[in-house]
Coordinates of C-alpha atoms in Angstrom, one line a residue:
Chain A
M1 CA 0.0 0.0 0.0
S2 CA 2.7 2.4 0.9
E3 CA 4.6 1.5 -2.2
F4 CA 1.5 2.4 -4.2
L5 CA 1.2 5.7 -2.4
S6 CA 4.9 6.6 -2.8
Q7 CA 4.8 6.0 -6.6
G8 CA 8.5 5.4 -6.7
G9 CA 9.2 8.7 -4.8
Y10 CA 7.1 10.7 -7.1
G11 CA 3.9 10.5 -4.9
A12 CA 3.8 14.2 -4.3
Y13 CA 3.7 15.0 -8.0
V14 CA 1.2 12.3 -8.9
W15 CA -1.2 12.7 -6.0
G16 CA -0.7 16.5 -6.1
A17 CA -2.0 16.4 -9.7
Y18 CA -4.8 14.0 -9.1
G19 CA -5.8 15.5 -5.8
L20 CA -6.1 19.1 -7.0
T21 CA -8.1 17.8 -10.0
L22 CA -10.5 16.0 -7.7
I23 CA -10.9 19.0 -5.4
L24 CA -11.6 21.3 -8.4
L25 CA -14.2 18.9 -10.0
L26 CA -15.9 18.4 -6.6
G27 CA -15.8 22.2 -6.1
E28 CA -17.6 22.7 -9.5
V29 CA -20.2 20.1 -8.5
L30 CA -20.9 21.8 -5.2
Q31 CA -21.0 25.2 -6.8
L32 CA -23.5 23.9 -9.3
R33 CA -25.7 22.5 -6.5
R34 CA -25.6 25.7 -4.6
Q35 CA -26.4 27.7 -7.7
R36 CA -29.4 25.5 -8.3
R37 CA -30.6 25.7 -4.8
T38 CA -30.4 29.6 -4.7
I39 CA -32.4 29.8 -7.9
F40 CA -35.1 27.4 -6.6
A41 CA -35.4 29.3 -3.4
R42 CA -35.7 32.6 -5.2
L43 CA -38.3 31.3 -7.6
S44 CA -40.4 29.6 -5.0
R45 CA -40.4 32.8 -3.0
M46 CA -41.6 34.7 -6.0
I47 CA -44.4 32.2 -6.5
R48 CA -45.5 32.5 -2.9
L49 CA -45.6 36.2 -3.2
R50 CA -47.3 36.5 -6.5
P51 CA -50.9 35.3 -5.7
R52 CA -51.1 37.8 -2.8
R53 CA -50.1 40.6 -5.0
E54 CA -52.6 39.6 -7.6
R55 CA -55.3 39.4 -5.1
G56 CA -54.3 42.9 -3.9
D57 CA -53.7 41.9 -0.3
P58 CA -51.2 44.0 1.5
A59 CA -48.5 41.4 2.0
Chain B
M1 CA -39.1 19.2 -37.3
K2 CA -38.5 16.7 -34.6
L3 CA -35.1 18.1 -33.8
F4 CA -36.3 21.6 -33.2
R5 CA -38.8 20.3 -30.6
F6 CA -36.0 20.1 -28.1
S7 CA -34.6 23.5 -29.0
S8 CA -37.3 25.0 -26.7
P9 CA -36.2 25.4 -23.1
A10 CA -39.5 24.0 -21.8
T11 CA -39.1 20.7 -23.5
F12 CA -35.4 20.5 -23.0
Y13 CA -35.4 21.1 -19.3
P14 CA -37.1 17.8 -18.3
L15 CA -35.2 15.8 -20.9
A16 CA -31.9 17.2 -19.5
G17 CA -33.1 16.2 -16.0
K18 CA -33.5 12.6 -17.1
L19 CA -30.1 12.5 -18.9
I20 CA -28.0 14.0 -16.1
P21 CA -28.1 11.0 -13.7
L22 CA -27.1 8.8 -16.6
F23 CA -24.1 10.9 -17.3
W24 CA -23.0 10.9 -13.6
V25 CA -23.1 7.1 -13.6
L26 CA -21.0 6.9 -16.7
T27 CA -18.6 9.5 -15.4
A28 CA -18.1 7.5 -12.1
L29 CA -17.7 4.2 -13.9
A30 CA -15.2 5.4 -16.5
L31 CA -13.1 7.4 -14.1
A32 CA -12.9 4.4 -11.7
I33 CA -12.0 2.0 -14.5
G34 CA -9.5 4.5 -16.0
F35 CA -7.9 5.1 -12.6
Y36 CA -7.6 1.4 -11.8
W37 CA -6.1 0.6 -15.2
G38 CA -3.7 3.6 -15.1
F39 CA -2.3 2.6 -11.8
F40 CA -2.3 -1.1 -11.7
E41 CA -2.1 -2.4 -15.2
T42 CA 0.7 -0.1 -16.6
P43 CA 4.4 -0.4 -16.2
D44 CA 6.2 1.8 -13.7
R45 CA 8.8 3.0 -16.3
L46 CA 8.2 4.4 -19.8
G47 CA 10.7 4.6 -22.7
G48 CA 14.1 3.3 -23.3
T49 CA 17.3 5.3 -22.5
N50 CA 16.0 8.2 -20.5
P51 CA 12.8 6.6 -19.0
Q52 CA 9.9 8.5 -17.6
K53 CA 9.3 7.2 -14.1
E54 CA 6.1 6.8 -12.2
Y55 CA 5.3 10.5 -12.6
Y56 CA 4.2 9.9 -16.2
R57 CA 1.0 8.6 -14.7
I58 CA -0.1 12.3 -14.6
I59 CA -0.7 11.7 -18.3
F60 CA -4.0 10.0 -17.4
I61 CA -5.4 13.3 -16.2
H62 CA -3.3 15.8 -18.1
V63 CA -3.9 14.6 -21.6
P64 CA -7.7 14.0 -21.2
A65 CA -8.1 17.4 -19.6
A66 CA -6.2 19.1 -22.4
W67 CA -8.3 17.3 -25.0
M68 CA -11.5 18.2 -23.3
S69 CA -10.5 21.8 -22.9
M70 CA -10.1 22.1 -26.7
W71 CA -13.1 20.1 -27.5
L72 CA -15.3 22.2 -25.2
Y73 CA -14.0 25.4 -26.8
L74 CA -15.1 24.0 -30.2
M75 CA -18.5 23.1 -28.7
L76 CA -18.7 26.6 -27.3
A77 CA -18.1 28.2 -30.7
V78 CA -20.4 25.8 -32.5
W79 CA -23.3 26.5 -30.1
S80 CA -22.6 30.2 -30.4
A81 CA -22.7 29.9 -34.2
I82 CA -25.9 27.9 -34.2
G83 CA -27.3 30.5 -31.8
L84 CA -26.4 33.4 -34.1
V85 CA -27.7 31.7 -37.2
F86 CA -31.0 30.3 -35.9
N87 CA -31.4 32.9 -33.1
T88 CA -32.3 30.1 -30.6
R89 CA -32.0 31.1 -26.9
L90 CA -31.2 27.6 -25.9
S91 CA -28.0 27.4 -28.0
F92 CA -26.7 30.6 -26.4
M93 CA -27.4 29.2 -23.0
M94 CA -25.7 26.0 -23.9
A95 CA -22.5 27.9 -25.0
Q96 CA -22.7 29.9 -21.7
A97 CA -23.0 26.7 -19.6
T98 CA -20.0 25.1 -21.4
A99 CA -17.6 27.9 -20.8
P100 CA -16.8 27.5 -17.0
T101 CA -16.3 23.7 -17.3
G102 CA -14.0 24.2 -20.3
A103 CA -12.0 26.9 -18.4
L104 CA -11.7 24.5 -15.5
F105 CA -10.2 21.8 -17.7
T106 CA -7.7 24.2 -19.2
F107 CA -6.6 25.1 -15.7
V108 CA -6.4 21.4 -14.9
A109 CA -4.3 20.7 -18.0
L110 CA -2.0 23.6 -17.1
Y111 CA -1.1 22.7 -13.6
T112 CA -0.9 18.9 -14.2
G113 CA 1.4 19.9 -17.0
S114 CA 3.4 21.8 -14.5
F115 CA 3.5 18.9 -12.0
W116 CA 4.7 16.7 -14.8
G117 CA 7.2 19.2 -16.0
H118 CA 9.0 19.5 -12.7
P119 CA 10.2 15.9 -12.3
S120 CA 10.8 15.3 -16.0
W121 CA 12.2 18.7 -17.3
G122 CA 13.4 20.0 -13.9
T123 CA 11.2 23.1 -14.0
W124 CA 7.7 24.0 -13.2
W125 CA 7.1 26.0 -16.2
D126 CA 8.7 25.9 -19.6
W127 CA 7.5 27.6 -22.8
D128 CA 6.7 24.2 -24.3
P129 CA 4.5 25.0 -27.4
R130 CA 1.6 22.8 -26.1
L131 CA 1.6 24.3 -22.6
T132 CA 1.7 27.8 -24.0
S133 CA -1.2 27.1 -26.3
E134 CA -3.2 25.8 -23.4
L135 CA -2.4 29.0 -21.5
I136 CA -3.7 31.1 -24.4
L137 CA -6.8 28.9 -24.6
F138 CA -7.4 29.6 -20.9
F139 CA -7.2 33.4 -21.7
L140 CA -9.8 33.0 -24.4
Y141 CA -12.1 31.2 -22.0
V142 CA -11.6 33.9 -19.4
G143 CA -12.3 36.6 -22.0
Y144 CA -15.5 34.9 -23.1
I145 CA -16.8 34.6 -19.4
A146 CA -15.7 38.2 -18.6
L147 CA -17.5 39.6 -21.6
H148 CA -20.6 37.6 -20.9
S149 CA -20.8 38.7 -17.3
A150 CA -20.0 42.4 -18.1
I151 CA -23.1 42.8 -20.2
D152 CA -26.3 43.2 -18.2
D153 CA -28.8 42.7 -21.0
P154 CA -28.8 38.9 -21.5
R155 CA -29.7 39.1 -25.2
R156 CA -26.8 41.4 -26.0
G157 CA -24.5 39.4 -23.8
D158 CA -25.4 36.2 -25.6
K159 CA -24.8 37.5 -29.0
A160 CA -21.7 39.6 -28.2
S161 CA -19.9 36.7 -26.5
A162 CA -21.1 34.3 -29.2
L163 CA -19.4 36.5 -31.8
L164 CA -16.3 36.7 -29.6
A165 CA -16.2 32.9 -29.4
I166 CA -16.4 32.6 -33.2
V167 CA -13.6 35.2 -33.7
G168 CA -11.6 33.2 -31.2
L169 CA -12.1 30.0 -33.0
V170 CA -11.1 31.5 -36.3
M171 CA -7.9 32.9 -34.7
L172 CA -7.0 29.9 -32.7
P173 CA -5.2 28.0 -35.5
L174 CA -3.2 31.1 -36.3
I175 CA -2.3 31.5 -32.6
F176 CA -1.4 27.9 -32.1
W177 CA 0.6 27.8 -35.3
S178 CA 2.6 30.9 -34.4
I179 CA 3.4 29.5 -31.0
N180 CA 4.4 26.2 -32.5
C181 CA 6.4 27.6 -35.4
P182 CA 7.9 31.0 -34.4
D183 CA 10.3 30.4 -37.2
P184 CA 8.2 29.8 -40.3
N185 CA 11.0 27.5 -41.7
Q186 CA 11.0 25.1 -38.9
C187 CA 8.7 24.4 -35.9
A188 CA 9.8 24.5 -32.2
A189 CA 11.0 21.3 -30.7
L190 CA 8.4 19.7 -28.4
H191 CA 9.7 18.3 -25.2
Q192 CA 8.0 15.0 -25.7
R193 CA 6.8 13.7 -29.0
S194 CA 3.3 12.4 -28.8
G195 CA 2.4 9.3 -30.8
L196 CA -0.8 7.5 -30.1
S197 CA 0.3 4.6 -32.3
Q198 CA 3.5 3.8 -30.5
M199 CA 1.9 4.0 -27.1
E200 CA 1.5 0.8 -25.1
G201 CA -2.0 -0.7 -25.2
N202 CA -2.7 -0.5 -21.5
I203 CA -1.6 3.1 -21.2
L204 CA -3.7 4.1 -24.2
F205 CA -6.7 2.3 -22.8
A206 CA -6.4 4.0 -19.4
M207 CA -6.0 7.4 -21.1
L208 CA -9.0 6.9 -23.4
T209 CA -11.2 5.7 -20.6
M210 CA -10.3 8.7 -18.4
T211 CA -11.0 10.9 -21.5
F212 CA -14.4 9.3 -21.8
G213 CA -15.0 9.9 -18.1
L214 CA -14.1 13.5 -18.3
W215 CA -16.3 13.9 -21.4
M216 CA -19.3 12.4 -19.6
Y217 CA -18.4 14.7 -16.6
S218 CA -18.6 17.7 -19.0
F219 CA -22.0 16.6 -20.2
A220 CA -23.3 16.2 -16.6
A221 CA -21.9 19.5 -15.4
T222 CA -22.8 21.5 -18.4
L223 CA -26.4 20.2 -18.4
T224 CA -26.8 20.9 -14.7
R225 CA -25.6 24.4 -15.2
L226 CA -27.8 24.7 -18.2
R227 CA -30.9 23.8 -16.2
S228 CA -30.0 26.4 -13.7
L229 CA -29.6 29.0 -16.4
I230 CA -32.9 28.1 -18.0
L231 CA -34.7 28.5 -14.7
E232 CA -32.9 31.8 -14.0
R233 CA -33.9 33.3 -17.2
E234 CA -37.3 31.7 -17.8
G235 CA -38.4 31.5 -14.2
D236 CA -41.3 33.9 -14.9
S237 CA -42.8 31.7 -17.6
A238 CA -45.9 29.6 -17.1
W239 CA -44.1 26.2 -17.7
A240 CA -41.4 27.1 -15.1
R241 CA -44.0 27.9 -12.5
D242 CA -45.9 24.7 -13.2
L243 CA -42.8 22.7 -12.8
L244 CA -41.9 24.4 -9.5
E245 CA -45.3 23.8 -8.1
R246 CA -44.9 20.1 -9.0
E247 CA -41.5 19.8 -7.5
R248 CA -42.4 21.5 -4.3
Chain C
M1 CA -19.0 53.5 -52.1
W2 CA -15.6 55.3 -52.0
Q3 CA -17.4 58.5 -51.3
V4 CA -18.7 57.1 -47.9
F5 CA -15.2 55.9 -47.1
R6 CA -13.6 59.2 -48.0
C7 CA -16.2 61.1 -46.2
I8 CA -15.9 59.3 -42.9
L9 CA -12.2 59.1 -43.1
G10 CA -11.9 62.9 -43.6
R11 CA -14.4 63.6 -40.9
D12 CA -12.5 61.5 -38.3
L13 CA -9.2 63.0 -39.2
R14 CA -10.6 66.5 -38.9
L15 CA -12.2 65.7 -35.6
A16 CA -8.9 64.2 -34.3
M17 CA -6.9 67.2 -35.5
R18 CA -9.1 69.4 -33.2
R19 CA -8.0 67.4 -30.2
R20 CA -4.4 66.7 -30.9
T21 CA -3.6 65.6 -27.3
E22 CA -5.3 62.3 -27.8
V23 CA -3.0 61.3 -30.6
L24 CA 0.0 62.5 -28.8
T25 CA -0.9 60.6 -25.6
T26 CA -0.8 57.3 -27.4
L27 CA 2.5 58.2 -28.9
F28 CA 4.0 59.2 -25.6
F29 CA 2.7 56.2 -23.9
F30 CA 4.6 54.1 -26.4
V31 CA 7.8 56.1 -25.8
I32 CA 7.5 55.9 -22.1
V33 CA 6.9 52.2 -21.9
I34 CA 9.9 51.5 -24.0
S35 CA 12.1 53.9 -22.1
L36 CA 11.1 52.3 -18.8
F37 CA 12.4 48.8 -19.7
P38 CA 16.1 49.6 -19.6
L39 CA 15.6 51.1 -16.2
G40 CA 14.0 47.9 -15.0
V41 CA 16.2 45.3 -16.5
G42 CA 19.6 47.1 -16.5
T43 CA 21.3 49.0 -19.3
E44 CA 23.7 46.4 -20.6
K45 CA 24.0 46.5 -24.4
Q46 CA 23.9 42.8 -25.0
I47 CA 20.7 42.4 -23.0
L48 CA 19.0 45.4 -24.6
R49 CA 19.8 44.1 -28.1
I50 CA 18.1 40.9 -27.3
L51 CA 15.1 42.5 -25.6
G52 CA 14.6 45.3 -28.1
P53 CA 12.4 43.9 -30.8
G54 CA 10.1 42.2 -28.3
V55 CA 9.8 45.3 -26.1
V56 CA 9.0 47.7 -29.0
W57 CA 6.3 45.2 -30.2
V58 CA 4.7 44.7 -26.9
A59 CA 4.7 48.5 -26.3
A60 CA 3.1 48.9 -29.8
L61 CA 0.4 46.3 -28.8
L62 CA -0.4 48.2 -25.6
A63 CA -0.4 51.6 -27.2
S64 CA -2.8 50.6 -29.9
M65 CA -4.9 48.8 -27.4
L66 CA -5.1 52.0 -25.3
A67 CA -6.3 54.1 -28.2
L68 CA -8.9 51.6 -29.3
E69 CA -11.3 52.3 -26.5
R70 CA -12.1 55.6 -28.1
L71 CA -12.6 54.1 -31.6
F72 CA -16.4 54.0 -31.5
A73 CA -17.0 55.6 -28.1
A74 CA -17.5 59.3 -29.1
D75 CA -19.8 58.4 -32.0
H76 CA -21.8 56.1 -29.7
E77 CA -22.2 58.8 -27.1
D78 CA -23.5 61.6 -29.4
G79 CA -25.7 59.3 -31.4
T80 CA -23.7 59.5 -34.7
L81 CA -23.2 55.8 -34.6
E82 CA -27.0 55.1 -34.8
Q83 CA -27.2 57.3 -37.9
M84 CA -24.3 55.3 -39.4
L85 CA -26.1 52.0 -38.6
M86 CA -29.0 53.3 -40.7
T87 CA -27.1 54.3 -43.8
P88 CA -27.8 52.2 -46.9
Q89 CA -24.1 51.8 -47.4
P90 CA -22.5 48.6 -45.9
L91 CA -21.6 49.2 -42.3
S92 CA -18.3 47.3 -42.8
L93 CA -17.2 50.0 -45.1
V94 CA -17.9 52.6 -42.4
V95 CA -16.0 50.5 -40.0
L96 CA -13.1 50.2 -42.3
A97 CA -13.0 54.0 -42.8
K98 CA -13.0 54.5 -39.1
V99 CA -10.2 52.0 -38.5
T100 CA -8.2 53.5 -41.2
A101 CA -8.5 56.9 -39.6
H102 CA -7.7 55.4 -36.3
W103 CA -4.6 53.8 -37.7
L104 CA -3.4 56.9 -39.4
L105 CA -3.6 58.8 -36.2
T106 CA -2.3 56.2 -33.7
G107 CA -0.5 53.5 -35.7
L108 CA 1.5 55.5 -38.2
P109 CA 3.1 57.8 -35.6
L110 CA 4.3 54.7 -33.8
V111 CA 5.9 53.4 -36.9
A112 CA 7.6 56.7 -37.5
M113 CA 8.9 56.8 -34.0
A114 CA 10.0 53.1 -33.8
P115 CA 13.5 53.7 -35.3
L116 CA 14.4 56.1 -32.6
M117 CA 13.2 53.7 -30.0
G118 CA 15.3 51.0 -31.6
M119 CA 18.4 53.1 -31.3
Q120 CA 17.8 53.3 -27.5
Y121 CA 18.2 49.5 -27.6
H122 CA 21.4 49.6 -29.8
L123 CA 19.7 47.8 -32.6
P124 CA 21.8 47.6 -35.9
D125 CA 20.6 49.7 -38.9
T126 CA 19.2 46.6 -40.8
A127 CA 17.1 45.8 -37.7
L128 CA 15.7 49.4 -37.7
V129 CA 14.6 49.1 -41.3
A130 CA 13.0 45.7 -40.6
M131 CA 11.2 47.1 -37.5
V132 CA 9.7 49.9 -39.5
L133 CA 8.6 47.5 -42.3
A134 CA 7.2 45.0 -39.8
L135 CA 5.3 47.7 -37.8
L136 CA 4.0 49.1 -41.1
L137 CA 2.5 45.7 -41.9
G138 CA 1.6 44.7 -38.4
T139 CA 0.0 47.7 -36.7
P140 CA -3.0 47.9 -39.2
V141 CA -3.7 44.3 -38.2
L142 CA -3.7 45.3 -34.6
S143 CA -6.2 48.1 -35.3
L144 CA -8.4 45.9 -37.4
I145 CA -8.6 43.0 -34.9
G146 CA -9.0 45.6 -32.0
A147 CA -12.0 47.1 -33.8
I148 CA -13.9 43.9 -33.1
G149 CA -13.2 44.2 -29.4
A150 CA -14.0 47.9 -29.3
A151 CA -17.3 47.2 -30.9
L152 CA -18.1 44.3 -28.6
T153 CA -17.3 46.3 -25.4
L154 CA -19.0 49.5 -26.6
G155 CA -20.6 51.4 -23.7
L156 CA -19.8 48.8 -21.0
R157 CA -18.6 49.6 -17.6
G158 CA -14.8 49.1 -17.4
G159 CA -14.9 48.5 -21.2
G160 CA -11.2 49.5 -21.5
I161 CA -9.7 46.8 -19.3
L162 CA -12.2 44.2 -20.6
L163 CA -11.1 45.1 -24.1
S164 CA -7.5 44.3 -23.4
L165 CA -8.5 40.9 -21.9
L166 CA -10.4 40.0 -25.1
I167 CA -8.1 41.3 -27.7
L168 CA -4.5 40.9 -26.4
P169 CA -4.5 37.0 -26.8
L170 CA -5.6 37.5 -30.4
Y171 CA -2.6 39.7 -31.1
I172 CA -0.1 36.9 -30.5
P173 CA 0.5 35.9 -34.1
V174 CA 1.4 39.5 -35.1
L175 CA 3.6 39.8 -32.0
V176 CA 5.4 36.5 -32.7
Y177 CA 6.3 37.1 -36.3
G178 CA 6.7 40.9 -36.1
S179 CA 9.3 40.7 -33.3
R180 CA 11.0 37.7 -34.8
A181 CA 11.4 39.5 -38.1
V182 CA 13.3 42.2 -36.4
T183 CA 15.4 39.7 -34.5
V184 CA 16.3 37.8 -37.6
S185 CA 17.0 40.9 -39.6
A186 CA 19.9 41.7 -37.3
L187 CA 21.7 38.5 -38.5
D188 CA 20.7 38.4 -42.1
F189 CA 18.1 40.6 -43.8
A190 CA 17.4 38.2 -46.6
E191 CA 16.0 35.7 -44.1
T192 CA 13.2 38.0 -43.2
L193 CA 11.1 37.5 -46.3
P194 CA 8.9 34.7 -44.9
Y195 CA 8.0 36.8 -41.8
F196 CA 7.0 39.8 -44.0
S197 CA 4.9 37.5 -46.2
L198 CA 3.1 36.1 -43.2
L199 CA 2.5 39.6 -41.8
G200 CA 1.2 40.7 -45.2
A201 CA -1.1 37.6 -45.3
F202 CA -2.4 38.5 -41.9
L203 CA -3.1 42.1 -43.0
L204 CA -5.0 40.9 -46.1
L205 CA -7.0 38.4 -44.0
A206 CA -7.8 41.0 -41.4
L207 CA -8.8 43.6 -44.0
V208 CA -11.4 41.3 -45.4
L209 CA -12.8 39.7 -42.3
S210 CA -12.5 42.1 -39.4
P211 CA -14.7 44.9 -40.8
L212 CA -17.4 42.3 -41.2
A213 CA -17.1 41.0 -37.7
A214 CA -16.8 44.5 -36.2
A215 CA -19.9 45.6 -38.1
A216 CA -21.8 42.6 -36.7
A217 CA -20.6 43.4 -33.3
L218 CA -21.8 47.0 -33.6
R219 CA -25.2 45.9 -34.6
I220 CA -25.3 43.6 -31.6
A221 CA -24.1 46.4 -29.3
S222 CA -26.7 48.9 -30.5
E223 CA -29.8 46.7 -30.7

């Protein structure tokens, strides 16, 4: 196992490259999720508010 | 026209929603197989007299990322051109959704190249023609994203950045060529010659599998972003409101 | 057709002659940037000779970039541009006329000034000749490509800095062959022919394509 991790002494380079890639891709996925949630939240708030305005109730 | 049915955001949104999980599964599968193959089925040394040692395994992420970055720029320009010709909103949104993922891959290709360069050339950065081209591609992506976000009116932003993407695509061969061949009589020496045909079968298989994985990843990420963009822009329309009611 | 071209060219030149400082600002920016480099990297003759061609070209890139922001801005602000969009003549011709005027005012002075700048870097006489020729072929390309960016960023907040982000990467081919032509000419002037042919080809290509692209960008910007 440790032999696998050391990659012949070049572990820092190999895992550095793979690790940062993994972090970046995961970061993008998380960012996409957050973006989606924000939009959903905003839109459903707008829907909740709209009928009241249409009825003319002072919200 | 059956094809044009899906060019409407209202019909495309649910279709994309069904496809995205499939792309995630394919991404996970391909990346897992590619990773396993790249680390356990390949030799530790590469080449004859001056062998590349274990660090060459960065190839399995570096080359696929570089390929995908170029492919996605091509897609960006193609969707932009389709948008300008047919004036379809969805094509512009597709282009806009592609750009951040493409920029991400150029960045990945750049620093994995740097991580590979340090053990094999002894320096973090060298003006290797391919690395330099990748850097310029990164600038083009950044320019596209910057222009799109600087324009408040989405319709003008779509069209202006689409035009920029096409101009960039026309210029790219000239730019790459001028970086590769600063002397028109002979081209610059590459640090490592690439040759798919002389590559060992296992290495090639791992590289292609990883490429497929990243390709599927781009589909999944782009479509997810596209769905958010559609909702953001068309959230006021009747179909979007119906959809939100149902999902709530 | 030529009448439109001549009319707009004459108008832009006359307007610029009333505000001469703008033209001079670009020129002096060019001179200052080039003069600062030896102060930064040291004044050793050998180093300067190697750096010279590249520095002059990068300075030319930045200077023409700086001037571009104003290419369509004044006409956009006072509404002239909208009138131009409605003329029955092709818009690309109007763009070409404006770019020509712009180059005559900002590009040509740089070309004329370049040999002096080359002397600051101890470049041999052949290299000075090559530099003038290369700039003469290359700076119009810079103006033409830049016009697309200027049209795309028309009227945007922070348009100037955005413009440089969009356009500078597209200047690379001109920069590469322009400065290499000067470097090569210091060794053997006969070897420079392929570089000048390439720059000439870029110029022809840019003359045909970029007015069309810039005109399309102007229409998008003023929809």
